[in-house]
Amino acid sequence: MISDTAVISHSEQPTSTVDVATRTIESPVGRLLLRARADALTGLFFQASRAVTDLPSRTAVQFDVLDSAEAQLDEYFRGRRRSFDLPLAPEGTDFQQSVWSLLQEIPFGRTLSYGKLASALGDPNKSRAVGLANGSNPIGIIIPCHRVVGADGSLTGFGGGITVKRWLLLHEGADLRDVDGEGNQFALPF
């Protein structure tokens, strides 16, 4: 599934560098760009994403986590994997981190509304903030932001586009015939 591999060095001080590796892979939903540090996956971006144009599709150094991510994504797209077991290090605010953590609790093939996520975080009035955090998710698919829908069950914004969001949900077996109701929505256990 590898199409390209790429290390970006960002020097913070003359004696300190942080290495980041990228790899572009083909998938049923188009090209995906994986980004990682040596110890964790830090990004999964869709071809249409602005982040993809800002990062090289090939770096010289590769990390084992990229091999693991590619293999697990291949299993996911082949219908052989329902959850991911990868070290993740998405960069974001504390609020974004809390949203992304909750996203990982939404089961395969189920959906949850922005409002219900906001309620789970303790403030049902923060559904817009939850939407912004969801839209800032740097590790799409693996942190399943595609499983979040509008209050009425409608498919709303998604970094990979609504067509890709629909494809991912259908791939997972979500019942999109009932998108206007609560039938497919998951209830958080708290």
mmCIF file of C-alpha atoms in Angstrom:
data_model
loop_
_atom_site.group_PDB
_atom_site.id
_atom_site.type_symbol
_atom_site.label_atom_id
_atom_site.label_comp_id
_atom_site.label_asym_id
_atom_site.label_seq_id
_atom_site.Cartn_x
_atom_site.Cartn_y
_atom_site.Cartn_z
ATOM 1 C CA MET A 1 0.000 0.000 0.000
ATOM 2 C CA ILE A 2 3.019 2.321 0.244
ATOM 3 C CA SER A 3 3.221 4.862 -2.533
ATOM 4 C CA ASP A 4 5.812 7.229 -1.088
ATOM 5 C CA THR A 5 7.803 7.521 2.063
ATOM 6 C CA ALA A 6 9.554 10.680 3.419
ATOM 7 C CA VAL A 7 12.407 12.961 7.791
ATOM 8 C CA ILE A 8 11.580 16.497 8.400
ATOM 9 C CA SER A 9 13.902 18.011 10.937
ATOM 10 C CA HIS A 10 12.659 20.937 12.923
ATOM 11 C CA SER A 11 15.443 22.538 14.886
ATOM 12 C CA GLU A 12 14.347 24.146 18.104
ATOM 13 C CA GLN A 13 17.910 24.781 19.214
ATOM 14 C CA PRO A 14 21.154 24.204 17.377
ATOM 15 C CA THR A 15 21.815 20.999 19.341
ATOM 16 C CA SER A 16 18.254 19.613 19.413
ATOM 17 C CA THR A 17 16.190 18.245 16.525
ATOM 18 C CA VAL A 18 12.859 16.474 16.421
ATOM 19 C CA ASP A 19 12.460 14.031 13.582
ATOM 20 C CA VAL A 20 9.132 13.581 11.870
ATOM 21 C CA ALA A 21 8.565 11.024 9.152
ATOM 22 C CA THR A 22 5.774 10.970 6.586
ATOM 23 C CA ARG A 23 4.391 8.318 4.275
ATOM 24 C CA THR A 24 1.680 8.537 1.644
ATOM 25 C CA ILE A 25 -0.526 5.485 1.202
ATOM 26 C CA GLU A 26 -3.308 4.610 -1.222
ATOM 27 C CA SER A 27 -6.704 3.715 0.205
ATOM 28 C CA PRO A 28 -10.267 3.194 -1.025
ATOM 29 C CA VAL A 29 -10.985 6.803 0.022
ATOM 30 C CA GLY A 30 -7.971 8.255 -1.793
ATOM 31 C CA ARG A 31 -4.418 9.037 -0.805
ATOM 32 C CA LEU A 32 -3.710 9.401 2.882
ATOM 33 C CA LEU A 33 -0.646 11.057 4.376
ATOM 34 C CA LEU A 34 0.638 9.527 7.613
ATOM 35 C CA ARG A 35 2.905 11.589 9.881
ATOM 36 C CA ALA A 36 4.818 10.216 12.876
ATOM 37 C CA ARG A 37 7.520 10.761 15.438
ATOM 38 C CA ALA A 38 9.654 7.781 16.380
ATOM 39 C CA ASP A 39 7.291 6.876 19.229
ATOM 40 C CA ALA A 40 3.802 7.727 17.936
ATOM 41 C CA LEU A 41 1.543 8.552 15.019
ATOM 42 C CA THR A 42 0.877 12.305 14.941
ATOM 43 C CA GLY A 43 -1.210 12.695 11.803
ATOM 44 C CA LEU A 44 -3.398 11.058 9.182
ATOM 45 C CA PHE A 45 -4.525 13.515 6.524
ATOM 46 C CA PHE A 46 -6.755 13.155 3.489
ATOM 47 C CA GLN A 47 -5.411 14.119 0.082
ATOM 48 C CA ALA A 48 -7.686 17.151 -0.052
ATOM 49 C CA SER A 49 -6.390 18.469 3.281
ATOM 50 C CA ARG A 50 -4.307 21.628 3.404
ATOM 51 C CA ALA A 51 -1.884 19.770 5.701
ATOM 52 C CA VAL A 52 -1.006 17.383 2.884
ATOM 53 C CA THR A 53 0.234 20.205 0.674
ATOM 54 C CA ASP A 54 2.363 21.518 3.545
ATOM 55 C CA LEU A 55 4.159 18.199 4.180
ATOM 56 C CA PRO A 56 6.441 16.165 1.944
ATOM 57 C CA SER A 57 5.018 12.861 0.730
ATOM 58 C CA ARG A 58 8.428 11.268 1.202
ATOM 59 C CA THR A 59 10.981 11.479 3.999
ATOM 60 C CA ALA A 60 14.239 9.575 4.199
ATOM 61 C CA VAL A 61 13.756 8.105 7.690
ATOM 62 C CA GLN A 62 10.811 5.847 8.492
ATOM 63 C CA PHE A 63 9.526 4.747 11.875
ATOM 64 C CA ASP A 64 7.991 1.409 12.857
ATOM 65 C CA VAL A 65 4.755 3.134 13.854
ATOM 66 C CA LEU A 66 4.211 4.053 10.172
ATOM 67 C CA ASP A 67 4.472 0.375 9.213
ATOM 68 C CA SER A 68 1.983 -0.525 11.954
ATOM 69 C CA ALA A 69 -0.413 2.263 10.965
ATOM 70 C CA GLU A 70 -0.295 1.274 7.313
ATOM 71 C CA ALA A 71 -0.904 -2.403 8.127
ATOM 72 C CA GLN A 72 -3.806 -1.615 10.489
ATOM 73 C CA LEU A 73 -5.406 0.771 7.985
ATOM 74 C CA ASP A 74 -5.124 -1.918 5.311
ATOM 75 C CA GLU A 75 -6.904 -4.357 7.667
ATOM 76 C CA TYR A 76 -9.569 -1.727 8.417
ATOM 77 C CA PHE A 77 -10.242 -1.088 4.737
ATOM 78 C CA ARG A 78 -10.373 -4.852 4.045
ATOM 79 C CA GLY A 79 -12.994 -5.235 6.794
ATOM 80 C CA ARG A 80 -10.667 -7.171 9.101
ATOM 81 C CA ARG A 81 -10.145 -4.509 11.802
ATOM 82 C CA ARG A 82 -12.707 -2.570 13.837
ATOM 83 C CA SER A 83 -10.370 -0.658 16.163
ATOM 84 C CA PHE A 84 -6.776 0.539 16.096
ATOM 85 C CA ASP A 85 -3.963 -0.281 18.473
ATOM 86 C CA LEU A 86 -1.355 2.376 17.807
ATOM 87 C CA PRO A 87 0.547 4.881 19.939
ATOM 88 C CA LEU A 88 -1.030 8.252 19.128
ATOM 89 C CA ALA A 89 0.215 11.766 19.857
ATOM 90 C CA PRO A 90 -2.197 14.283 18.360
ATOM 91 C CA GLU A 91 -1.204 17.868 19.092
ATOM 92 C CA GLY A 92 -3.935 20.157 20.395
ATOM 93 C CA THR A 93 -5.363 22.068 23.319
ATOM 94 C CA ASP A 94 -6.583 20.338 26.469
ATOM 95 C CA PHE A 95 -10.174 20.749 25.242
ATOM 96 C CA GLN A 96 -9.345 19.259 21.847
ATOM 97 C CA GLN A 97 -7.567 16.357 23.553
ATOM 98 C CA SER A 98 -10.659 15.679 25.681
ATOM 99 C CA VAL A 99 -12.880 15.638 22.569
ATOM 100 C CA TRP A 100 -10.467 13.374 20.677
ATOM 101 C CA SER A 101 -10.333 11.023 23.654
ATOM 102 C CA LEU A 102 -14.133 10.714 23.646
ATOM 103 C CA LEU A 103 -14.171 10.123 19.882
ATOM 104 C CA GLN A 104 -12.139 6.982 20.470
ATOM 105 C CA GLU A 105 -14.961 5.625 22.651
ATOM 106 C CA ILE A 106 -17.521 5.685 19.823
ATOM 107 C CA PRO A 107 -17.774 2.076 18.629
ATOM 108 C CA PHE A 108 -17.200 0.936 15.053
ATOM 109 C CA GLY A 109 -20.321 1.466 12.944
ATOM 110 C CA ARG A 110 -22.048 3.769 15.433
ATOM 111 C CA THR A 111 -22.508 7.525 15.537
ATOM 112 C CA LEU A 112 -22.800 10.240 18.150
ATOM 113 C CA SER A 113 -23.965 13.836 17.821
ATOM 114 C CA TYR A 114 -21.882 16.913 18.574
ATOM 115 C CA GLY A 115 -24.382 17.834 21.296
ATOM 116 C CA LYS A 116 -24.087 14.483 23.023
ATOM 117 C CA LEU A 117 -20.303 14.794 22.962
ATOM 118 C CA ALA A 118 -20.612 18.259 24.504
ATOM 119 C CA SER A 119 -22.938 16.891 27.205
ATOM 120 C CA ALA A 120 -20.472 14.120 27.969
ATOM 121 C CA LEU A 121 -17.833 16.824 28.476
ATOM 122 C CA GLY A 122 -20.121 18.537 30.971
ATOM 123 C CA ASP A 123 -21.601 21.388 28.905
ATOM 124 C CA PRO A 124 -24.315 20.688 26.319
ATOM 125 C CA ASN A 125 -23.925 24.285 25.086
ATOM 126 C CA LYS A 126 -20.437 23.566 23.739
ATOM 127 C CA SER A 127 -21.531 21.607 20.665
ATOM 128 C CA ARG A 128 -19.960 24.202 18.342
ATOM 129 C CA ALA A 129 -16.666 24.013 20.239
ATOM 130 C CA VAL A 130 -16.872 20.228 20.001
ATOM 131 C CA GLY A 131 -17.453 20.596 16.259
ATOM 132 C CA LEU A 132 -14.374 22.791 15.911
ATOM 133 C CA ALA A 133 -12.270 20.326 17.917
ATOM 134 C CA ASN A 134 -13.637 17.463 15.831
ATOM 135 C CA GLY A 135 -12.711 19.352 12.664
ATOM 136 C CA SER A 136 -9.189 19.904 14.013
ATOM 137 C CA ASN A 137 -8.587 16.197 14.595
ATOM 138 C CA PRO A 138 -5.146 15.534 13.093
ATOM 139 C CA ILE A 139 -5.520 11.729 13.005
ATOM 140 C CA GLY A 140 -8.642 11.065 10.949
ATOM 141 C CA ILE A 141 -10.147 7.565 10.701
ATOM 142 C CA ILE A 142 -7.985 6.239 13.577
ATOM 143 C CA ILE A 143 -9.452 8.870 15.895
ATOM 144 C CA PRO A 144 -12.910 8.395 14.355
ATOM 145 C CA CYS A 145 -14.231 11.911 13.864
ATOM 146 C CA HIS A 146 -16.274 10.570 10.928
ATOM 147 C CA ARG A 147 -18.606 8.959 13.489
ATOM 148 C CA VAL A 148 -19.884 12.335 14.692
ATOM 149 C CA VAL A 149 -23.118 13.580 13.115
ATOM 150 C CA GLY A 150 -25.489 16.512 13.439
ATOM 151 C CA ALA A 151 -28.215 16.603 16.104
ATOM 152 C CA ASP A 152 -30.711 15.298 13.544
ATOM 153 C CA GLY A 153 -28.333 12.542 12.440
ATOM 154 C CA SER A 154 -27.274 14.383 9.290
ATOM 155 C CA LEU A 155 -23.796 13.966 7.880
ATOM 156 C CA THR A 156 -22.046 17.249 8.547
ATOM 157 C CA GLY A 157 -18.564 18.603 7.823
ATOM 158 C CA PHE A 158 -15.623 16.254 7.489
ATOM 159 C CA GLY A 159 -12.005 16.879 6.457
ATOM 160 C CA GLY A 160 -12.137 14.167 3.828
ATOM 161 C CA GLY A 161 -15.480 15.412 2.474
ATOM 162 C CA ILE A 162 -19.038 14.202 3.055
ATOM 163 C CA THR A 163 -18.713 11.515 0.361
ATOM 164 C CA VAL A 164 -15.755 9.975 2.217
ATOM 165 C CA LYS A 165 -17.559 10.291 5.563
ATOM 166 C CA ARG A 166 -20.557 8.455 4.111
ATOM 167 C CA TRP A 167 -18.253 5.786 2.626
ATOM 168 C CA LEU A 168 -16.485 5.240 5.972
ATOM 169 C CA LEU A 169 -19.764 4.943 7.871
ATOM 170 C CA LEU A 170 -21.248 2.536 5.302
ATOM 171 C CA HIS A 171 -17.989 0.554 5.355
ATOM 172 C CA GLU A 172 -18.428 0.225 9.114
ATOM 173 C CA GLY A 173 -22.032 -0.896 8.700
ATOM 174 C CA ALA A 174 -23.663 2.224 10.126
ATOM 175 C CA ASP A 175 -27.373 2.383 9.302
ATOM 176 C CA LEU A 176 -27.595 5.635 7.367
ATOM 177 C CA ARG A 177 -31.256 5.047 6.516
ATOM 178 C CA ASP A 178 -31.958 6.164 10.058
ATOM 179 C CA VAL A 179 -29.808 9.286 9.966
ATOM 180 C CA ASP A 180 -32.708 11.459 11.088
ATOM 181 C CA GLY A 181 -33.293 9.495 14.263
ATOM 182 C CA GLU A 182 -31.436 8.139 17.219
ATOM 183 C CA GLY A 183 -31.520 4.487 16.128
ATOM 184 C CA ASN A 184 -27.844 4.272 15.175
ATOM 185 C CA GLN A 185 -26.490 6.743 17.696
ATOM 186 C CA PHE A 186 -24.316 5.442 20.491
ATOM 187 C CA ALA A 187 -24.930 6.503 24.095
ATOM 188 C CA LEU A 188 -21.775 7.204 26.070
ATOM 189 C CA PRO A 189 -21.664 5.144 29.276
ATOM 190 C CA PHE A 190 -21.547 8.213 31.551
#
